[in-house]
Tab-separated table of C-alpha atoms in Angstrom:
chain	number	residue	atom	x	y	z
A	1	MET	CA	-59.051	-59.697	119.861
A	2	LEU	CA	-61.181	-62.830	119.630
A	3	ASP	CA	-63.139	-63.173	122.878
A	4	LEU	CA	-63.676	-66.792	123.998
A	5	THR	CA	-65.330	-66.027	127.343
A	6	ILE	CA	-68.060	-68.539	128.244
A	7	ASN	CA	-71.638	-67.317	128.746
A	8	PRO	CA	-73.249	-70.254	130.618
A	9	GLN	CA	-76.859	-69.231	129.991
A	10	GLY	CA	-76.344	-68.636	126.292
A	11	LEU	CA	-74.357	-71.863	126.010
A	12	GLU	CA	-77.213	-73.905	127.452
A	13	SER	CA	-79.576	-72.382	124.916
A	14	ALA	CA	-77.148	-73.011	122.039
A	15	LEU	CA	-76.709	-76.628	123.129
A	16	ALA	CA	-80.475	-77.140	123.291
A	17	CYS	CA	-80.808	-75.690	119.783
A	18	ALA	CA	-78.052	-77.958	118.469
A	19	LYS	CA	-79.663	-81.061	120.001
A	20	GLU	CA	-83.070	-80.146	118.596
A	21	LYS	CA	-81.772	-79.530	115.072
A	22	ASN	CA	-79.127	-82.284	115.057
A	23	ILE	CA	-76.250	-79.847	114.574
A	24	ILE	CA	-72.643	-81.023	114.883
A	25	ILE	CA	-69.940	-78.369	114.525
A	26	PRO	CA	-66.776	-79.128	112.526
A	27	THR	CA	-63.389	-78.102	113.874
A	28	LEU	CA	-60.872	-75.956	112.028
A	29	GLU	CA	-58.595	-78.997	111.999
A	30	GLN	CA	-61.256	-81.020	110.167
A	31	MET	CA	-61.641	-78.226	107.618
A	32	CYS	CA	-57.906	-78.462	106.964
A	33	HIS	CA	-57.893	-82.267	107.069
A	34	PRO	CA	-61.299	-83.667	106.046
A	35	GLU	CA	-59.941	-87.186	106.455
A	36	LYS	CA	-60.356	-86.596	110.206
A	37	ILE	CA	-64.143	-86.183	109.869
A	38	PRO	CA	-66.004	-89.060	111.588
A	39	ALA	CA	-67.018	-91.891	109.265
A	40	ALA	CA	-70.716	-91.555	110.145
A	41	ILE	CA	-70.731	-87.947	108.946
A	42	LYS	CA	-68.921	-88.878	105.733
A	43	GLU	CA	-71.584	-91.489	105.091
A	44	LYS	CA	-74.404	-88.971	105.537
A	45	LEU	CA	-72.717	-86.499	103.193
A	46	SER	CA	-72.638	-89.058	100.394
A	47	SER	CA	-76.298	-88.319	99.661
A	48	VAL	CA	-76.368	-84.560	100.322
A	49	GLY	CA	-76.067	-81.799	97.706
A	50	LEU	CA	-73.252	-79.267	98.049
A	51	TRP	CA	-75.645	-76.321	98.447
A	52	ASP	CA	-78.372	-78.185	100.374
A	53	LEU	CA	-79.622	-76.475	103.521
A	54	ASP	CA	-78.589	-79.392	105.701
A	55	PRO	CA	-76.488	-78.911	108.886
A	56	ILE	CA	-74.241	-81.770	107.807
A	57	ASN	CA	-72.906	-79.458	105.075
A	58	LEU	CA	-70.975	-77.516	107.697
A	59	PHE	CA	-68.424	-80.287	107.190
A	60	ARG	CA	-68.062	-79.245	103.560
A	61	ILE	CA	-66.547	-75.890	104.512
A	62	SER	CA	-63.159	-76.817	103.082
A	63	TRP	CA	-60.874	-76.060	100.135
A	64	LYS	CA	-60.713	-79.805	99.484
A	65	ASN	CA	-64.273	-80.718	98.492
A	66	GLU	CA	-64.570	-83.010	95.528
A	67	PRO	CA	-65.767	-80.892	92.562
A	68	ALA	CA	-69.265	-82.364	92.552
A	69	ALA	CA	-72.724	-80.874	92.941
A	70	SER	CA	-73.853	-83.690	95.223
A	71	GLY	CA	-72.441	-86.521	97.302
A	72	GLY	CA	-68.810	-85.545	96.832
A	73	ALA	CA	-65.988	-86.621	99.118
A	74	TRP	CA	-62.648	-84.802	99.463
A	75	GLY	CA	-59.331	-84.709	97.679
A	76	GLY	CA	-56.529	-82.217	97.234
A	77	VAL	CA	-56.848	-78.441	97.335
A	78	ASN	CA	-59.121	-77.276	94.502
A	79	HIS	CA	-57.124	-75.116	92.122
A	80	ILE	CA	-56.521	-74.142	88.513
A	81	GLU	CA	-53.124	-73.318	87.017
A	82	LEU	CA	-53.227	-70.865	84.132
A	83	PRO	CA	-50.864	-71.398	81.174
A	84	SER	CA	-48.606	-68.721	79.744
A	85	SER	CA	-50.659	-68.903	76.528
A	86	LEU	CA	-53.382	-67.209	78.551
A	87	THR	CA	-51.501	-65.027	81.040
A	88	GLY	CA	-48.682	-63.868	78.783
A	89	VAL	CA	-46.078	-64.452	81.508
A	90	ASP	CA	-43.716	-67.370	82.069
A	91	ALA	CA	-44.468	-67.645	85.794
A	92	ARG	CA	-46.878	-70.293	87.070
A	93	ILE	CA	-50.048	-68.507	88.185
A	94	VAL	CA	-52.190	-70.767	90.338
A	95	LEU	CA	-55.630	-69.937	91.764
A	96	LEU	CA	-57.350	-71.741	94.619
A	97	VAL	CA	-60.934	-72.367	93.482
A	98	GLY	CA	-63.790	-71.305	95.763
A	99	LYS	CA	-66.691	-72.622	93.686
A	100	TRP	CA	-66.734	-75.965	95.488
A	101	PHE	CA	-67.623	-74.529	98.869
A	102	PRO	CA	-71.301	-74.561	99.861
A	103	THR	CA	-72.813	-71.352	98.344
A	104	GLY	CA	-70.085	-71.449	95.690
A	105	ALA	CA	-67.723	-69.070	97.499
A	106	HIS	CA	-65.133	-69.408	100.259
A	107	LYS	CA	-66.819	-66.633	102.248
A	108	VAL	CA	-68.989	-69.300	103.889
A	109	GLY	CA	-65.794	-70.249	105.730
A	110	ALA	CA	-65.090	-66.721	106.912
A	111	ALA	CA	-68.686	-66.502	108.147
A	112	PHE	CA	-68.217	-69.768	110.041
A	113	GLY	CA	-65.018	-68.368	111.548
A	114	CYS	CA	-66.973	-65.441	112.961
A	115	LEU	CA	-70.051	-67.395	114.090
A	116	ALA	CA	-68.692	-70.636	115.543
A	117	PRO	CA	-66.595	-69.168	118.411
A	118	ARG	CA	-69.577	-67.142	119.639
A	119	LEU	CA	-71.909	-70.116	119.335
A	120	VAL	CA	-69.767	-72.614	121.262
A	121	THR	CA	-69.010	-70.087	124.006
A	122	GLY	CA	-72.670	-69.134	124.418
A	123	GLN	CA	-72.012	-65.506	123.508
A	124	PHE	CA	-74.519	-65.917	120.684
A	125	ASP	CA	-77.903	-67.418	121.512
A	126	PRO	CA	-79.436	-68.765	118.276
A	127	ARG	CA	-82.867	-69.118	119.882
A	128	ARG	CA	-83.067	-65.534	121.042
A	129	GLN	CA	-80.823	-63.430	118.826
A	130	LYS	CA	-80.734	-62.617	115.130
A	131	ALA	CA	-77.396	-62.884	113.325
A	132	VAL	CA	-76.587	-59.793	111.239
A	133	TRP	CA	-74.211	-60.177	108.303
A	134	PRO	CA	-72.890	-56.886	106.801
A	135	SER	CA	-71.255	-57.480	103.429
A	136	THR	CA	-70.821	-56.456	99.830
A	137	GLY	CA	-72.031	-59.842	98.645
A	138	ASN	CA	-70.667	-63.316	99.312
A	139	TYR	CA	-70.038	-62.973	103.045
A	140	CYS	CA	-73.674	-62.235	103.849
A	141	ARG	CA	-74.632	-65.187	101.650
A	142	GLY	CA	-72.246	-67.378	103.623
A	143	GLY	CA	-73.552	-65.994	106.903
A	144	ALA	CA	-77.184	-66.518	105.921
A	145	TYR	CA	-76.328	-70.072	104.850
A	146	ASP	CA	-74.515	-70.870	108.112
A	147	SER	CA	-77.334	-69.285	110.106
A	148	ASN	CA	-79.914	-71.362	108.269
A	149	LEU	CA	-77.969	-74.563	108.966
A	150	LEU	CA	-77.723	-73.593	112.628
A	151	GLY	CA	-81.409	-72.818	112.806
A	152	CYS	CA	-81.154	-69.133	113.705
A	153	GLU	CA	-82.666	-66.058	112.093
A	154	SER	CA	-80.435	-63.912	109.944
A	155	ILE	CA	-80.319	-60.412	108.488
A	156	ALA	CA	-78.200	-59.876	105.384
A	157	ILE	CA	-76.996	-56.336	104.633
A	158	LEU	CA	-75.490	-55.475	101.250
A	159	PRO	CA	-75.457	-52.605	98.727
A	160	GLU	CA	-78.419	-52.329	96.376
A	161	GLY	CA	-76.124	-52.296	93.336
A	162	MET	CA	-74.889	-55.868	93.716
A	163	SER	CA	-75.778	-58.593	91.203
A	164	GLN	CA	-79.414	-59.710	91.071
A	165	GLU	CA	-78.405	-63.342	91.612
A	166	ARG	CA	-77.254	-62.475	95.134
A	167	PHE	CA	-80.630	-60.993	96.045
A	168	ASP	CA	-82.533	-63.854	94.428
A	169	TRP	CA	-80.526	-66.389	96.433
A	170	LEU	CA	-80.822	-64.456	99.705
A	171	SER	CA	-84.603	-64.230	99.304
A	172	LYS	CA	-84.731	-68.013	99.726
A	173	VAL	CA	-82.204	-68.391	102.552
A	174	ALA	CA	-81.899	-65.230	104.673
A	175	GLY	CA	-84.616	-64.240	107.095
A	176	GLU	CA	-84.362	-60.606	106.002
A	177	THR	CA	-82.329	-58.739	103.396
A	178	ILE	CA	-81.544	-55.037	103.760
A	179	LYS	CA	-80.334	-53.064	100.747
A	180	THR	CA	-78.082	-50.081	101.462
A	181	PRO	CA	-77.319	-47.227	99.036
A	182	GLY	CA	-74.582	-47.580	96.440
A	183	SER	CA	-72.539	-50.454	95.119
A	184	GLU	CA	-69.343	-52.354	95.810
A	185	SER	CA	-67.339	-49.540	97.383
A	186	ASN	CA	-70.120	-48.210	99.650
A	187	VAL	CA	-69.060	-50.021	102.825
A	188	LYS	CA	-69.661	-47.111	105.213
A	189	GLU	CA	-73.366	-47.209	104.376
A	190	ILE	CA	-73.366	-50.855	105.505
A	191	PHE	CA	-71.710	-49.874	108.780
A	192	ASP	CA	-74.267	-47.070	109.252
A	193	LYS	CA	-77.089	-49.597	108.901
A	194	CYS	CA	-75.419	-51.755	111.564
A	195	TRP	CA	-75.429	-48.819	113.982
A	196	GLU	CA	-79.085	-48.226	113.191
A	197	LEU	CA	-79.880	-51.850	114.048
A	198	ARG	CA	-77.864	-51.674	117.275
A	199	LYS	CA	-79.931	-48.689	118.401
A	200	SER	CA	-83.239	-50.291	117.398
A	201	GLY	CA	-83.560	-52.323	120.581
A	202	ASP	CA	-83.796	-55.607	118.669
A	203	ASP	CA	-81.840	-58.522	120.128
A	204	ILE	CA	-79.149	-58.962	117.489
A	205	MET	CA	-75.501	-59.852	117.152
A	206	ILE	CA	-73.516	-58.296	114.330
A	207	PHE	CA	-70.845	-60.455	112.745
A	208	ASN	CA	-68.763	-57.828	110.984
A	209	GLN	CA	-66.195	-59.546	108.769
A	210	PHE	CA	-64.198	-56.326	108.470
A	211	ASP	CA	-63.360	-56.212	112.192
A	212	ASP	CA	-64.030	-59.757	113.446
A	213	MET	CA	-60.827	-61.672	114.180
A	214	GLY	CA	-62.709	-64.915	113.588
A	215	ASN	CA	-62.445	-64.018	109.891
A	216	TYR	CA	-58.693	-63.507	110.239
A	217	LEU	CA	-58.244	-66.733	112.222
A	218	TRP	CA	-60.214	-68.868	109.748
A	219	HIS	CA	-58.204	-67.686	106.764
A	220	TYR	CA	-54.880	-67.834	108.608
A	221	THR	CA	-55.576	-71.400	109.723
A	222	VAL	CA	-57.611	-72.929	106.885
A	223	THR	CA	-56.731	-70.919	103.768
A	224	GLY	CA	-53.108	-70.445	104.788
A	225	ARG	CA	-52.594	-74.155	105.348
A	226	ALA	CA	-54.413	-75.011	102.105
A	227	MET	CA	-52.093	-72.687	100.187
A	228	ALA	CA	-49.009	-74.175	101.821
A	229	GLU	CA	-50.193	-77.702	101.035
A	230	LEU	CA	-50.918	-76.718	97.444
A	231	ILE	CA	-47.429	-75.266	96.977
A	232	GLU	CA	-45.881	-78.431	98.371
A	233	SER	CA	-47.971	-80.553	95.985
A	234	LEU	CA	-47.099	-78.666	92.781
A	235	SER	CA	-43.500	-79.858	92.548
A	236	ASP	CA	-40.331	-80.156	94.588
A	237	ASP	CA	-39.057	-76.931	93.065
A	238	ALA	CA	-42.284	-75.002	93.735
A	239	GLN	CA	-41.384	-74.524	97.381
A	240	LYS	CA	-38.039	-72.958	96.451
A	241	HIS	CA	-39.599	-70.769	93.773
A	242	PHE	CA	-42.781	-69.667	95.538
A	243	ARG	CA	-42.598	-65.889	95.096
A	244	GLY	CA	-45.831	-64.447	96.383
A	245	VAL	CA	-49.555	-64.454	97.074
A	246	VAL	CA	-51.721	-61.778	95.467
A	247	LEU	CA	-55.156	-61.092	96.961
A	248	SER	CA	-57.914	-58.504	96.708
A	249	THR	CA	-58.354	-56.600	99.938
A	250	GLY	CA	-62.101	-57.107	100.438
A	251	SER	CA	-62.657	-57.704	104.137
A	252	GLY	CA	-58.929	-58.266	104.629
A	253	GLY	CA	-59.549	-61.804	105.857
A	254	THR	CA	-57.976	-63.716	102.971
A	255	LEU	CA	-54.809	-61.657	103.412
A	256	ALA	CA	-54.341	-63.469	106.746
A	257	SER	CA	-53.239	-66.458	104.682
A	258	GLY	CA	-50.238	-64.353	103.722
A	259	ASP	CA	-49.237	-64.127	107.379
A	260	TYR	CA	-49.217	-67.928	107.528
A	261	LEU	CA	-47.215	-68.249	104.302
A	262	LYS	CA	-44.590	-65.740	105.412
A	263	GLN	CA	-43.974	-67.885	108.488
A	264	HIS	CA	-43.455	-71.032	106.405
A	265	PHE	CA	-41.757	-69.951	103.161
A	266	ALA	CA	-38.689	-67.756	102.818
A	267	ASN	CA	-38.917	-64.514	100.860
A	268	VAL	CA	-42.611	-64.795	100.001
A	269	LYS	CA	-44.256	-61.459	99.275
A	270	VAL	CA	-47.874	-60.493	99.985
A	271	ALA	CA	-49.586	-58.168	97.507
A	272	ALA	CA	-52.976	-56.538	98.130
A	273	CYS	CA	-55.003	-55.551	95.085
A	274	GLU	CA	-57.902	-53.157	94.646
A	275	ALA	CA	-59.829	-51.347	91.915
A	276	LEU	CA	-58.060	-48.466	90.188
A	277	GLN	CA	-61.370	-46.598	90.326
A	278	CYS	CA	-61.170	-46.709	94.152
A	279	PRO	CA	-57.435	-46.734	95.007
A	280	THR	CA	-57.706	-46.506	98.788
A	281	LEU	CA	-54.432	-48.288	99.561
A	282	LEU	CA	-52.511	-46.940	96.580
A	283	ASN	CA	-53.125	-43.239	97.154
A	284	ASN	CA	-55.888	-42.780	99.764
A	285	GLY	CA	-58.372	-42.588	96.900
A	286	PHE	CA	-62.082	-43.234	96.654
A	287	GLY	CA	-64.724	-43.891	94.018
A	288	ALA	CA	-67.148	-46.464	92.616
A	289	HIS	CA	-66.157	-49.576	90.662
A	290	ARG	CA	-67.537	-52.812	89.224
A	291	ILE	CA	-65.305	-55.495	90.755
A	292	GLU	CA	-67.904	-57.116	92.973
A	293	GLY	CA	-66.498	-58.695	96.108
A	294	ILE	CA	-63.764	-56.240	97.135
A	295	GLY	CA	-65.562	-53.540	99.143
A	296	ASP	CA	-63.284	-50.650	99.981
A	297	LYS	CA	-62.869	-46.915	100.839
A	298	HIS	CA	-61.373	-48.107	104.107
A	299	VAL	CA	-58.668	-50.404	105.469
A	300	PRO	CA	-60.217	-53.420	107.224
A	301	TRP	CA	-59.432	-53.796	110.922
A	302	VAL	CA	-58.359	-57.423	110.333
A	303	HIS	CA	-55.782	-56.506	107.664
A	304	ASN	CA	-52.259	-56.892	109.057
A	305	VAL	CA	-50.733	-54.146	106.951
A	306	ARG	CA	-47.238	-54.689	108.358
A	307	ASN	CA	-47.074	-57.882	106.307
A	308	THR	CA	-48.193	-56.313	103.022
A	309	ASP	CA	-45.338	-55.834	100.560
A	310	MET	CA	-47.111	-54.399	97.542
A	311	VAL	CA	-50.318	-52.682	96.449
A	312	ILE	CA	-51.726	-53.291	92.965
A	313	ALA	CA	-54.640	-51.417	91.392
A	314	VAL	CA	-56.634	-52.951	88.518
A	315	ASP	CA	-58.777	-50.986	86.076
A	316	ASP	CA	-62.248	-52.539	86.377
A	317	GLU	CA	-62.695	-52.315	82.598
A	318	VAL	CA	-60.218	-55.183	82.224
A	319	PRO	CA	-62.022	-57.856	84.276
A	320	MET	CA	-65.366	-56.726	82.867
A	321	ASN	CA	-63.962	-57.416	79.384
A	322	LEU	CA	-62.299	-60.668	80.358
A	323	ILE	CA	-65.403	-62.218	81.909
A	324	ARG	CA	-66.891	-62.054	78.414
A	325	LEU	CA	-63.757	-63.575	76.877
A	326	PHE	CA	-63.844	-66.379	79.457
A	327	ASN	CA	-67.580	-67.122	79.223
A	328	GLU	CA	-68.969	-66.218	75.795
A	329	PRO	CA	-68.697	-68.983	73.131
A	330	ALA	CA	-66.730	-66.724	70.765
A	331	GLY	CA	-64.271	-65.909	73.527
A	332	ILE	CA	-63.719	-69.521	74.556
A	333	GLU	CA	-63.201	-70.511	70.926
A	334	ALA	CA	-60.692	-67.685	70.431
A	335	LEU	CA	-58.714	-68.800	73.464
A	336	LYS	CA	-58.479	-72.360	72.151
A	337	GLU	CA	-57.466	-71.141	68.702
A	338	ASN	CA	-54.628	-69.176	70.326
A	339	GLY	CA	-53.085	-72.017	72.269
A	340	VAL	CA	-55.035	-72.157	75.506
A	341	PRO	CA	-55.765	-75.830	76.283
A	342	ALA	CA	-59.445	-76.732	76.003
A	343	GLY	CA	-59.469	-78.025	79.568
A	344	ILE	CA	-58.536	-74.532	80.750
A	345	ALA	CA	-60.519	-72.430	78.275
A	346	GLU	CA	-63.725	-74.328	79.011
A	347	ASN	CA	-63.320	-73.967	82.767
A	348	LEU	CA	-62.587	-70.252	83.122
A	349	HIS	CA	-66.178	-69.848	84.324
A	350	LEU	CA	-64.646	-70.893	87.660
A	351	LEU	CA	-63.396	-67.290	87.929
A	352	GLY	CA	-65.907	-64.644	89.009
A	353	ILE	CA	-65.287	-60.926	88.544
A	354	SER	CA	-63.003	-60.431	91.559
A	355	SER	CA	-61.245	-63.702	90.687
A	356	VAL	CA	-60.357	-62.287	87.274
A	357	ALA	CA	-59.101	-59.118	88.984
A	358	ASN	CA	-56.912	-61.320	91.188
A	359	MET	CA	-55.558	-63.070	88.104
A	360	ILE	CA	-54.709	-59.743	86.453
A	361	SER	CA	-52.980	-58.590	89.634
A	362	ALA	CA	-50.941	-61.810	89.686
A	363	VAL	CA	-49.866	-61.128	86.089
A	364	LYS	CA	-48.801	-57.593	87.047
A	365	PHE	CA	-46.900	-59.013	90.038
A	366	ALA	CA	-45.081	-61.515	87.802
A	367	LYS	CA	-44.171	-58.803	85.284
A	368	TYR	CA	-42.983	-56.401	87.995
A	369	TYR	CA	-40.568	-58.925	89.482
A	370	GLU	CA	-39.651	-60.393	86.063
A	371	LEU	CA	-40.513	-63.894	87.217
A	372	GLY	CA	-39.475	-66.940	85.220
A	373	ALA	CA	-40.958	-70.306	84.328
A	374	ASP	CA	-40.001	-71.927	87.647
A	375	ASP	CA	-41.580	-69.182	89.759
A	376	VAL	CA	-45.004	-69.621	91.357
A	377	VAL	CA	-47.586	-66.964	92.247
A	378	LEU	CA	-50.728	-67.879	94.170
A	379	THR	CA	-54.061	-66.121	94.194
A	380	VAL	CA	-57.701	-67.032	94.815
A	381	ALA	CA	-60.826	-67.516	92.730
A	382	THR	CA	-63.231	-66.441	95.462
A	383	ASP	CA	-66.303	-67.453	93.477
A	384	SER	CA	-67.331	-68.418	89.948
A	385	MET	CA	-69.520	-66.726	87.357
A	386	GLU	CA	-72.591	-68.429	88.804
A	387	MET	CA	-73.606	-65.236	90.596
A	388	TYR	CA	-72.847	-62.944	87.640
A	389	GLN	CA	-74.832	-64.232	84.672
A	390	SER	CA	-76.948	-61.076	84.885
A	391	ARG	CA	-73.783	-59.006	84.429
A	392	LEU	CA	-73.000	-60.879	81.202
A	393	ALA	CA	-76.532	-60.201	79.992
A	394	GLU	CA	-76.161	-56.504	80.860
A	395	LEU	CA	-72.890	-56.296	78.935
A	396	THR	CA	-74.512	-57.923	75.908
A	397	GLU	CA	-77.370	-55.436	76.061
A	398	GLU	CA	-74.925	-52.540	76.373
A	399	LYS	CA	-72.279	-53.600	73.858
A	400	GLY	CA	-74.001	-56.129	71.602
A	401	GLU	CA	-73.296	-59.781	70.939
A	402	TYR	CA	-69.718	-60.838	71.670
A	403	ASP	CA	-67.885	-61.967	68.542
A	404	ALA	CA	-64.382	-62.841	67.330
A	405	ARG	CA	-63.374	-59.175	67.010
A	406	ASP	CA	-64.409	-58.531	70.600
A	407	ALA	CA	-62.424	-61.577	71.692
A	408	ALA	CA	-59.336	-60.261	69.921
A	409	TYR	CA	-59.761	-56.916	71.678
A	410	SER	CA	-60.128	-58.612	75.075
A	411	ARG	CA	-57.064	-60.764	74.488
A	412	GLY	CA	-55.129	-57.673	73.525
A	413	MET	CA	-56.223	-55.943	76.698
A	414	LEU	CA	-54.835	-58.812	78.777
A	415	ALA	CA	-51.611	-58.913	76.737
A	416	ALA	CA	-51.172	-55.169	77.295
A	417	THR	CA	-51.137	-55.550	81.102
A	418	THR	CA	-48.262	-53.483	82.471
A	419	ILE	CA	-46.691	-52.625	85.816
A	420	ASP	CA	-48.523	-49.317	86.137
A	421	ASN	CA	-50.545	-48.461	89.248
A	422	MET	CA	-48.406	-50.556	91.579
A	423	GLU	CA	-46.370	-49.667	94.644
A	424	GLU	CA	-43.732	-51.719	96.437
A	425	LEU	CA	-44.178	-50.785	100.085
A	426	GLY	CA	-41.519	-49.648	102.502
A	427	TYR	CA	-41.939	-49.224	106.253
A	428	TYR	CA	-43.562	-45.794	106.100
A	429	ASP	CA	-45.694	-46.705	103.094
A	430	ARG	CA	-47.181	-49.514	105.157
A	431	LYS	CA	-47.613	-47.228	108.118
A	432	ARG	CA	-49.463	-44.689	105.969
A	433	ILE	CA	-51.946	-47.382	104.962
A	434	HIS	CA	-52.275	-48.689	108.513
A	435	ASN	CA	-52.957	-45.194	109.806
A	436	LEU	CA	-55.996	-44.947	107.526
A	437	LYS	CA	-57.665	-47.397	109.923
A	438	TYR	CA	-57.943	-44.576	112.442
A	439	TYR	CA	-60.687	-42.724	110.583
A	440	THR	CA	-62.948	-45.735	110.062
A	441	TRP	CA	-62.314	-47.765	113.179
A	442	ILE	CA	-61.429	-45.303	115.940
A	443	GLU	CA	-63.457	-42.247	114.934
A	444	GLN	CA	-66.477	-43.966	113.354
A	445	GLN	CA	-66.713	-47.474	114.818
A	446	GLY	CA	-65.467	-46.923	118.365
A	447	MET	CA	-62.445	-49.218	118.437
A	448	ALA	CA	-59.812	-48.505	121.095
A	449	PHE	CA	-56.864	-46.279	120.214
A	450	GLU	CA	-54.616	-48.643	122.183
A	451	ASP	CA	-55.566	-51.479	119.827
A	452	ILE	CA	-54.674	-49.667	116.613
A	453	GLN	CA	-51.316	-48.899	118.177
A	454	ALA	CA	-50.880	-52.511	119.263
A	455	GLN	CA	-51.613	-53.749	115.741
A	456	TRP	CA	-48.591	-51.803	114.537
A	457	TYR	CA	-46.138	-51.847	117.433
A	458	ASP	CA	-46.902	-55.049	119.379
A	459	GLU	CA	-45.547	-58.095	117.541
A	460	SER	CA	-47.690	-60.420	119.668
A	461	TYR	CA	-50.983	-58.786	118.636
A	462	TRP	CA	-51.384	-60.913	115.502
A	463	THR	CA	-49.623	-64.037	116.776
A	464	ASN	CA	-51.947	-64.120	119.787
A	465	VAL	CA	-54.897	-64.436	117.388
A	466	GLN	CA	-53.113	-67.032	115.254
A	467	GLN	CA	-52.535	-69.241	118.306
A	468	LEU	CA	-56.247	-69.431	119.180
A	469	ALA	CA	-57.137	-72.177	116.678
A	470	PRO	CA	-56.479	-75.091	119.105
A	471	GLU	CA	-58.577	-73.386	121.798
A	472	VAL	CA	-61.462	-72.787	119.388
A	473	ASP	CA	-61.291	-76.439	118.364
A	474	ARG	CA	-61.266	-77.527	122.006
A	475	LEU	CA	-64.426	-75.528	122.644
A	476	ILE	CA	-66.066	-76.993	119.527
A	477	ASN	CA	-65.223	-80.536	120.650
A	478	GLU	CA	-66.607	-79.842	124.112
A	479	PHE	CA	-69.779	-78.416	122.591
A	480	ASN	CA	-70.253	-81.499	120.401
A	481	ALA	CA	-69.592	-83.785	123.361
A	482	LYS	CA	-72.273	-82.033	125.423
A	483	THR	CA	-74.871	-82.460	122.679
A	484	GLY	CA	-74.118	-86.184	122.559
A	485	LEU	CA	-74.869	-86.216	118.827
A	486	LEU	CA	-71.562	-87.724	117.771
A	487	GLU	CA	-72.254	-90.730	119.962
A	488	GLY	CA	-75.432	-91.410	117.998
């Protein structure tokens, strides 16, 4: 559960730090509705770059940022709708776009969701403690970014096999970066490093996205509401024909948006996708894969499995082919020649590797349920290709220059997407997946047995977390009032 107990001594230190560094904390409500941000803050943001290390950019943690590198305001929910000429299905497949968050990925929001409650309660002392961010990529970038804005030291932990761009970026923002063995699916090695740091005697606080309910709450409140608003904006019929949301498991946080959507739209299904090379949910499997951003070999503590209706596994060879189709000149030209509008074909760089995997999963979902032209499926483009240019270069070195024949092969691979490696979940299928939490979280990480039981049997377990958003916002407003910075 999310602990909001006040630590008076730590709170005084956090307030002093905020006053010194001119830090104002945004509320979850303001992230959902940027129009509620004070005018003075909007004015300051008009001259600040989206990725600038300026505390004012905390107010840009929103799905609604204007797509601009600097000085942008806000608008509707950033998204891209993919045409059937690309997807091969009649259904409307719509992706929320994460590129226009600071750091270029929505994980900066999840990191805020974990950090802010501990900061405004005084549980985390930014003057005394280091913030530790275990991740397979974007979350530790988001955490290091938030930490930098808040003026505290950070330690980023991620596997050594992640893209070079991540390490290059972290070298400029994080206080320290620790590389753990393996690649995307080696999450246990990250957890082992966390235990090592706990036992070191250093004064640290670990913000573990995989078990921190602040991650769940942020996505339930901010991403869930953004998705609902997007559906309502697409058309009058979209609300009646909204069929499902399809999301990579990753930390499990984004799947919390599905809990929100199920409470607001009838008959919506939630599908969790993963790499076929590491089919943990599909058949308790394990292995390495290349879909960066969806760390696995375990079921995240914050994943409400009772609300998951389907599991979809994607062969990582498909997104690794499609990122070339979507980004190489020959691929973009081939898409346009085959009916994909230029405005779409020239903007598919908005989809990073895991985003493409999400898109493929949404196509499989639409084919499985035989969805028609009025039906809508949502998914998320967590990040863009900005952090994966080195992967494109590696593929060119391995396979040669990408040409029209390669583009035809890639298009054929997408067209050949089938309903294999999918499972529609019944009660005991869900329970099987939920029970996998025991080995990671009870045996290895020391969570309470009573809590894993409550997650499954106590209906109020998840709703109690969902209802904390107003209390978190109240604490944020009190914190800001005590700094006096809004009055200035």
